[in-house]
PDB file of C-alpha atoms in Angstrom:
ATOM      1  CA  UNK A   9       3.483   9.557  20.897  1.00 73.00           C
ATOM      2  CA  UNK A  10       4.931  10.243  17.778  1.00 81.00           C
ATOM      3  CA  UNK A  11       3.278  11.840  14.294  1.00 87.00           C
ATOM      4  CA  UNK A  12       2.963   9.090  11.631  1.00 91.00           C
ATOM      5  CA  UNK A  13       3.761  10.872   7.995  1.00 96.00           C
ATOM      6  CA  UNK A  14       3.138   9.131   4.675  1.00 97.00           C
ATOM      7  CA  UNK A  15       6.738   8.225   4.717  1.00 95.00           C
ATOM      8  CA  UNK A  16       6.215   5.849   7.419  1.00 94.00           C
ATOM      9  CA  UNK A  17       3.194   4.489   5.597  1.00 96.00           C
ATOM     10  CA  UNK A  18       5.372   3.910   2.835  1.00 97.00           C
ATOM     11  CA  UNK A  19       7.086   2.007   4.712  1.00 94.00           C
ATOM     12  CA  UNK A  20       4.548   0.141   6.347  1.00 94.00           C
ATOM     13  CA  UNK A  21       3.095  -0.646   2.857  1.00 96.00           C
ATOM     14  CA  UNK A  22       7.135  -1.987   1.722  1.00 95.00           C
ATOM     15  CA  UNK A  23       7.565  -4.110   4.424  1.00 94.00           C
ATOM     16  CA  UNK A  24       3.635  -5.192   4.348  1.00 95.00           C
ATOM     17  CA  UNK A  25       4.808  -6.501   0.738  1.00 96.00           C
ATOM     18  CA  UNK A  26       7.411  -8.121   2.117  1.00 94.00           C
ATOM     19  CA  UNK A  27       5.547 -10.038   4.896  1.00 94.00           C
ATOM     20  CA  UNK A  28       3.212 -11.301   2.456  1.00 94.00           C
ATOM     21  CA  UNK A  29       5.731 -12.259  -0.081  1.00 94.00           C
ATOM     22  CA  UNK A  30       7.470 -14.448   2.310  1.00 93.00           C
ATOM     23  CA  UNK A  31       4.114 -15.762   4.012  1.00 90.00           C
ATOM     24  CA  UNK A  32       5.632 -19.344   3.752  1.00 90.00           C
ATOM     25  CA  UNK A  33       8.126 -18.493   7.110  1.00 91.00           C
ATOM     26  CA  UNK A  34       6.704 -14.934   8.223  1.00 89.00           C
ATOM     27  CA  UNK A  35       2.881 -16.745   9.807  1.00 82.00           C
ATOM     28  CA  UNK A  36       1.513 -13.839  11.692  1.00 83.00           C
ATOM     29  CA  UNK A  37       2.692 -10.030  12.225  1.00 80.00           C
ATOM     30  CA  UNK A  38       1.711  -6.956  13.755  1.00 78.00           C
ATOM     31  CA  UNK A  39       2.424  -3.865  15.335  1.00 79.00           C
ATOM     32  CA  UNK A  40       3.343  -4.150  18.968  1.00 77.00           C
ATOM     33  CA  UNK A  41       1.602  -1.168  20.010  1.00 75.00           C
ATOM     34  CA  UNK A  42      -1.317   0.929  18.157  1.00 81.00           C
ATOM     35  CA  UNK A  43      -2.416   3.654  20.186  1.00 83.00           C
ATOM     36  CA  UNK A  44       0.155   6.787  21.138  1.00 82.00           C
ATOM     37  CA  UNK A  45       3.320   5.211  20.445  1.00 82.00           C
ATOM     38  CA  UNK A  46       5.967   4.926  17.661  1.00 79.00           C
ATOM     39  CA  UNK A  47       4.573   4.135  14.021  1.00 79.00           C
ATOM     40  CA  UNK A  48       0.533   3.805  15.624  1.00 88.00           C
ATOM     41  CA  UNK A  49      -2.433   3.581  13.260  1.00 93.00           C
ATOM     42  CA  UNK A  50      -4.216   5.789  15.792  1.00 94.00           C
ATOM     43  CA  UNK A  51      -3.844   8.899  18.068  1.00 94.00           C
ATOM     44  CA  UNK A  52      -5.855  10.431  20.794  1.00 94.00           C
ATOM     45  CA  UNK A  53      -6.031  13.644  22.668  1.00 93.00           C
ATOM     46  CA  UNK A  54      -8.607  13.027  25.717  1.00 94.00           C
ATOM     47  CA  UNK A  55     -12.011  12.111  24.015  1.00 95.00           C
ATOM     48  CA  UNK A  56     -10.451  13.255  20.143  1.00 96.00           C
ATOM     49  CA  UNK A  57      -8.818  10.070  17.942  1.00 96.00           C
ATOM     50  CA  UNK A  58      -7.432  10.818  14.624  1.00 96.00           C
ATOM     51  CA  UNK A  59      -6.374   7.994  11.839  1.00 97.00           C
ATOM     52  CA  UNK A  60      -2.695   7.858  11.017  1.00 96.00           C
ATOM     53  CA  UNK A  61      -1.755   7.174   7.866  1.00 97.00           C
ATOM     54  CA  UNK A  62      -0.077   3.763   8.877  1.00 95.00           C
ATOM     55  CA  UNK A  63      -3.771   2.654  10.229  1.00 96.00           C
ATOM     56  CA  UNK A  64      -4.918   3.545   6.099  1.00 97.00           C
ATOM     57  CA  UNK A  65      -1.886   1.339   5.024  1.00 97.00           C
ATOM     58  CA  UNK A  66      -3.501  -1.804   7.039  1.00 95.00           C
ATOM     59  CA  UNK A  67      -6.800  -1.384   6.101  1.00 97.00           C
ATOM     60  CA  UNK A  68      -5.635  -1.586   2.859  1.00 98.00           C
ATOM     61  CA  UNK A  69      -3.357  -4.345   3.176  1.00 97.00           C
ATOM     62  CA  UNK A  70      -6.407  -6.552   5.404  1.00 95.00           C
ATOM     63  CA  UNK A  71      -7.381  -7.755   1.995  1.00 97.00           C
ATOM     64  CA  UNK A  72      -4.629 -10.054   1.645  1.00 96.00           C
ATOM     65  CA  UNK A  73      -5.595 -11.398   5.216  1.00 93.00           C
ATOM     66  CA  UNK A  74      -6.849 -15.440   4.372  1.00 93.00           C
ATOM     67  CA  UNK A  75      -5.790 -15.261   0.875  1.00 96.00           C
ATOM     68  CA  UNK A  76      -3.900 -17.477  -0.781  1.00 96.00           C
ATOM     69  CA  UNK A  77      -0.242 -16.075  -2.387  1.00 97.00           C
ATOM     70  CA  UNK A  78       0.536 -15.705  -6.023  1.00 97.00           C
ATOM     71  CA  UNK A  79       3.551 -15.668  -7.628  1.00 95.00           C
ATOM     72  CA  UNK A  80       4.702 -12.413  -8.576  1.00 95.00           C
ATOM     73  CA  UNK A  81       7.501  -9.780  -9.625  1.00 94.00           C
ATOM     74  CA  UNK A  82       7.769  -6.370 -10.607  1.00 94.00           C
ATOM     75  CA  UNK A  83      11.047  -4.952 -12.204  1.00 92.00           C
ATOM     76  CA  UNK A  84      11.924  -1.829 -11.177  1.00 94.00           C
ATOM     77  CA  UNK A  85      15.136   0.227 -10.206  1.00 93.00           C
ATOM     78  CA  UNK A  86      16.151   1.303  -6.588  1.00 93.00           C
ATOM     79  CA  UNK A  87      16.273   4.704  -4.639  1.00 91.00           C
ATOM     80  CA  UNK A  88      19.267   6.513  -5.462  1.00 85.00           C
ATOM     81  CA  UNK A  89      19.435   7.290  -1.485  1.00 81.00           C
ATOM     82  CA  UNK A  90      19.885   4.040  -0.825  1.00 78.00           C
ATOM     83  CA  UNK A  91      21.005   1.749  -3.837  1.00 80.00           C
ATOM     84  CA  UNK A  92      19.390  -1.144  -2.052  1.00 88.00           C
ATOM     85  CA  UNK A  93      15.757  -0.183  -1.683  1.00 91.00           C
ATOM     86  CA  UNK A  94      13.368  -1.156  -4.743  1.00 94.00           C
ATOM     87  CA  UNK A  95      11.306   2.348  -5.859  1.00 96.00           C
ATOM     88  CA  UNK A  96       8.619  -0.181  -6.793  1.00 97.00           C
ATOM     89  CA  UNK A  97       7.188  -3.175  -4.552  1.00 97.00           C
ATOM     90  CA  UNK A  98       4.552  -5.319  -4.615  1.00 97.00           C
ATOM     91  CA  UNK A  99       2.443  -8.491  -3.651  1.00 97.00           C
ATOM     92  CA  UNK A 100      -0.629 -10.344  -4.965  1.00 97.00           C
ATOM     93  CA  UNK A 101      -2.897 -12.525  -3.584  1.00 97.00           C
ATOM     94  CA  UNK A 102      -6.128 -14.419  -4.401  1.00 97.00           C
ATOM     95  CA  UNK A 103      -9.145 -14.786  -2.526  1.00 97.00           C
ATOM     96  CA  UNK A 104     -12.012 -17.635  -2.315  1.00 97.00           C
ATOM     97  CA  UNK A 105     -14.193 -15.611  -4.326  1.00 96.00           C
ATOM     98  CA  UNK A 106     -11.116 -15.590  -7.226  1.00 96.00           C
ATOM     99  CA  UNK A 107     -10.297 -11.920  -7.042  1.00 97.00           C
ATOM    100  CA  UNK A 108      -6.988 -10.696  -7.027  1.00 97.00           C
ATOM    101  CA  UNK A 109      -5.663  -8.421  -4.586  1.00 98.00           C
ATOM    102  CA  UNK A 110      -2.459  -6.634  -5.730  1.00 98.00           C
ATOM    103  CA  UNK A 111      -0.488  -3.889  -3.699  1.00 98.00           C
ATOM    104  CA  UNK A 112       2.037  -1.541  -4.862  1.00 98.00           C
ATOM    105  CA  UNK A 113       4.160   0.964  -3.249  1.00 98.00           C
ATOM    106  CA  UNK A 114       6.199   3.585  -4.814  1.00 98.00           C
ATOM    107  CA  UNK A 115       9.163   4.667  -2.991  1.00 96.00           C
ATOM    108  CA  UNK A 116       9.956   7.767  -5.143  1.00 96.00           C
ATOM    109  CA  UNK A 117       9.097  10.636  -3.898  1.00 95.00           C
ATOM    110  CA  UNK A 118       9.451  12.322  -7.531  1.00 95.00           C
ATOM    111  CA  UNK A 119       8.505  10.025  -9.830  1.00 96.00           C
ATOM    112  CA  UNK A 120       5.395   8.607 -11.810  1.00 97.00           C
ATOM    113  CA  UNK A 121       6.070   4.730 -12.182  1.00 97.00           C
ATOM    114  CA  UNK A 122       4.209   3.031 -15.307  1.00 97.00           C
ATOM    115  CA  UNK A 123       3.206  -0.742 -14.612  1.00 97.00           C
ATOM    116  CA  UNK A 124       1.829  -3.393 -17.240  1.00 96.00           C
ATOM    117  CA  UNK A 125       0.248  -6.181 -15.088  1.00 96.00           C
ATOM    118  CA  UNK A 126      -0.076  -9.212 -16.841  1.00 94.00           C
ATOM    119  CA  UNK A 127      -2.128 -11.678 -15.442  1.00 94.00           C
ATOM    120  CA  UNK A 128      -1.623 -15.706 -16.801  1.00 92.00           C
ATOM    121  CA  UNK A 129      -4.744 -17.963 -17.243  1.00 90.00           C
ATOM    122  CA  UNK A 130      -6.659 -15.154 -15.668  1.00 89.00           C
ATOM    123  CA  UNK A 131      -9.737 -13.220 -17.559  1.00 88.00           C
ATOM    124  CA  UNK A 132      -9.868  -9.645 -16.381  1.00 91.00           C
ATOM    125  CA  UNK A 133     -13.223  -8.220 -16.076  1.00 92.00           C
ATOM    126  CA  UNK A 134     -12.927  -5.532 -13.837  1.00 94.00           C
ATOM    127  CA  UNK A 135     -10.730  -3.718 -11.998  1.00 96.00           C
ATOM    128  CA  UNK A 136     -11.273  -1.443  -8.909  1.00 97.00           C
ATOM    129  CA  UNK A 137      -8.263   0.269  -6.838  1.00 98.00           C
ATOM    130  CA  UNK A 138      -7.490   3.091  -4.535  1.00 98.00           C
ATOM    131  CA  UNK A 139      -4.737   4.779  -3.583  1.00 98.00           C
ATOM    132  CA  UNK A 140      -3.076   6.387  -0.220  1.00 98.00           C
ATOM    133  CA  UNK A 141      -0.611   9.167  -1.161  1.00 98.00           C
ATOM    134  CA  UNK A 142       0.115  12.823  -0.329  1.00 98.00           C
ATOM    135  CA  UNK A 143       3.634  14.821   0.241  1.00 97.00           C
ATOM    136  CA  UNK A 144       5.991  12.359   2.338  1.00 97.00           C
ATOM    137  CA  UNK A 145       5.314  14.783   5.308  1.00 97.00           C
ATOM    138  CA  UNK A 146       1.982  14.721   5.424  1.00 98.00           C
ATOM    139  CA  UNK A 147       0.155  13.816   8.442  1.00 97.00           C
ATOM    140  CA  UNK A 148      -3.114  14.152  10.100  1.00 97.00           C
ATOM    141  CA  UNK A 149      -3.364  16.301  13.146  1.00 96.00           C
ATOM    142  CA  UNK A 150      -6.385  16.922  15.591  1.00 96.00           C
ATOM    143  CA  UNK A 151      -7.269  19.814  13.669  1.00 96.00           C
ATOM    144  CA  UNK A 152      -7.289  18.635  10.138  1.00 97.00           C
ATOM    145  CA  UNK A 153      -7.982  15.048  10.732  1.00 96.00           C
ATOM    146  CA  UNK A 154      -7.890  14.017   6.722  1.00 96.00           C
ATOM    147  CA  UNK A 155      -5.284  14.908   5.537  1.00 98.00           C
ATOM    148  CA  UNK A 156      -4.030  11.632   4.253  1.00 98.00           C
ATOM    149  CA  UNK A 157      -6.727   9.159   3.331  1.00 98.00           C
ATOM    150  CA  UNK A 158      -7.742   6.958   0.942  1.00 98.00           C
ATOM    151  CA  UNK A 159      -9.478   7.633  -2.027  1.00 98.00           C
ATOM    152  CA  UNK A 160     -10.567   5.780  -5.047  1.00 98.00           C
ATOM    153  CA  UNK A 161      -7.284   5.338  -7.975  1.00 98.00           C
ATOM    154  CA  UNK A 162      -8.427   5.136 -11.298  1.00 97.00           C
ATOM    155  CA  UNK A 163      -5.141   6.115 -13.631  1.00 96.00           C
ATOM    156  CA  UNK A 164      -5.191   2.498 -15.187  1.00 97.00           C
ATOM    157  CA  UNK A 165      -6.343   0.892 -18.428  1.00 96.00           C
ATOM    158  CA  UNK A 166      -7.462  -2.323 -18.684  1.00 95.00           C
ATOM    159  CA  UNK A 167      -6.172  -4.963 -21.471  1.00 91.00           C
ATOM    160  CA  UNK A 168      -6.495  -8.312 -22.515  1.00 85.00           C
ATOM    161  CA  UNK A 169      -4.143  -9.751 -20.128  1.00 88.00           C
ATOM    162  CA  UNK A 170      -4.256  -6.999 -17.059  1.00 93.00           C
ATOM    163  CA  UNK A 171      -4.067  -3.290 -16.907  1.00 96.00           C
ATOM    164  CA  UNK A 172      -1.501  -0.616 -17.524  1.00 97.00           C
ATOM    165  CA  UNK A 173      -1.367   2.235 -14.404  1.00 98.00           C
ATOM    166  CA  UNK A 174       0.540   4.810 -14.009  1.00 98.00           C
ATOM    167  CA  UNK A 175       1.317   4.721  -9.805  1.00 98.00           C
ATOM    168  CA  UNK A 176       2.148   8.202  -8.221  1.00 98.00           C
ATOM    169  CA  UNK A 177       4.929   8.943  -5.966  1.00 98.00           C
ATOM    170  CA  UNK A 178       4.730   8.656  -2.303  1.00 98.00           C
ATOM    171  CA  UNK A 179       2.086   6.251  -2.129  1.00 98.00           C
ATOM    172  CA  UNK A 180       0.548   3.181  -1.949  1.00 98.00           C
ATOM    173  CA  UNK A 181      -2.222   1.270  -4.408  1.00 98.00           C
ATOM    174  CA  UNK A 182      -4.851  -1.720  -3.834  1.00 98.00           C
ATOM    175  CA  UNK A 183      -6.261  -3.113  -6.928  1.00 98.00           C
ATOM    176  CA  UNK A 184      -8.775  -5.005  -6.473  1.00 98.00           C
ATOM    177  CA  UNK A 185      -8.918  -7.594  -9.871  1.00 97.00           C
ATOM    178  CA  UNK A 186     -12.228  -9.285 -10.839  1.00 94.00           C
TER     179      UNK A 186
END
């Protein structure tokens, strides 16, 4: 197998964006593989298991799962590694309850990113998120088996129309919009 770091969950939470953005043509996907291979949500050593961070990135993402898409956008500038990879991405969805599940990765492994969410012909009542980050190495290992999870994300401020949050580098955020 190989070690999953938080930059491939970045990645998995990116192209997780993408997926659903584009859930018109892209119907179903998955991992091929999920157990001891390239990019697996979990590892084992005989009778041990530990949680990657790409199986944290799909838990979080599962809320989106039977949704229905919303139209969405988020400016934002690109890595200066790459020129054509967003620092920012995102994707919302809303379920039959009328919550709103929103996901954003940040790319930049330096950099804070500020976000206003605006939300049209929407009342905001609550808002609940958490967040998957660490150091882009990171991993978990049989020894230290949480070193990246998830934890609760609570850097935002609610307003009349949203919230303002202020995401962190190297990770990912659910918000969970009631």
């Amino acid at each position: 197998y190989q070690q999953s770091t938080m930059r491939d969950a970045i990645v998995a939470g990116l192209t997780l964006n993408i997926f659903n953005k584009h859930c018109d043509r892209v119907r179903m996907a998955n991992i091929a593989q999920t157990i001891n291979v390239l990019q697996a949500v979990i590892l084992t050593d005989g009778e041990e298991m530990i949680l990657t961070p790409t199986y944290h990135i799909f838990k979080m993402y599962k809320s989106h799962s039977e949704n229905t898409l919303l139209g969405s956008f988020i400016t934002t500038d690109y890595l200066e590694e790459s020129k054509e990879t967003p620092v920012l991405t995102e994707s919302a969805s809303i379920n039959d309850e009328g919550h709103i599940v929103s996901t954003i990765s940040n790319a930049s492994l330096t950099e804070a990113k500020e976000i206003k969410c605006q939300i049209a012909d929407f009342t905001v009542s609550s808002v609940e998120a958490e967040i998957l980050t660490n150091d882009v190495r990171a991993h978990n290992t049989f020894s230290d088996k949480n070193v990246v999870f998830t934890k609760s994300f609570e850097d935002f401020t609610l307003t009349d129309d949203g919230f303002i949050a202020k995401i962190p580098p190297c990770s990912v955020v659910k918000f969970i919009v009631k």
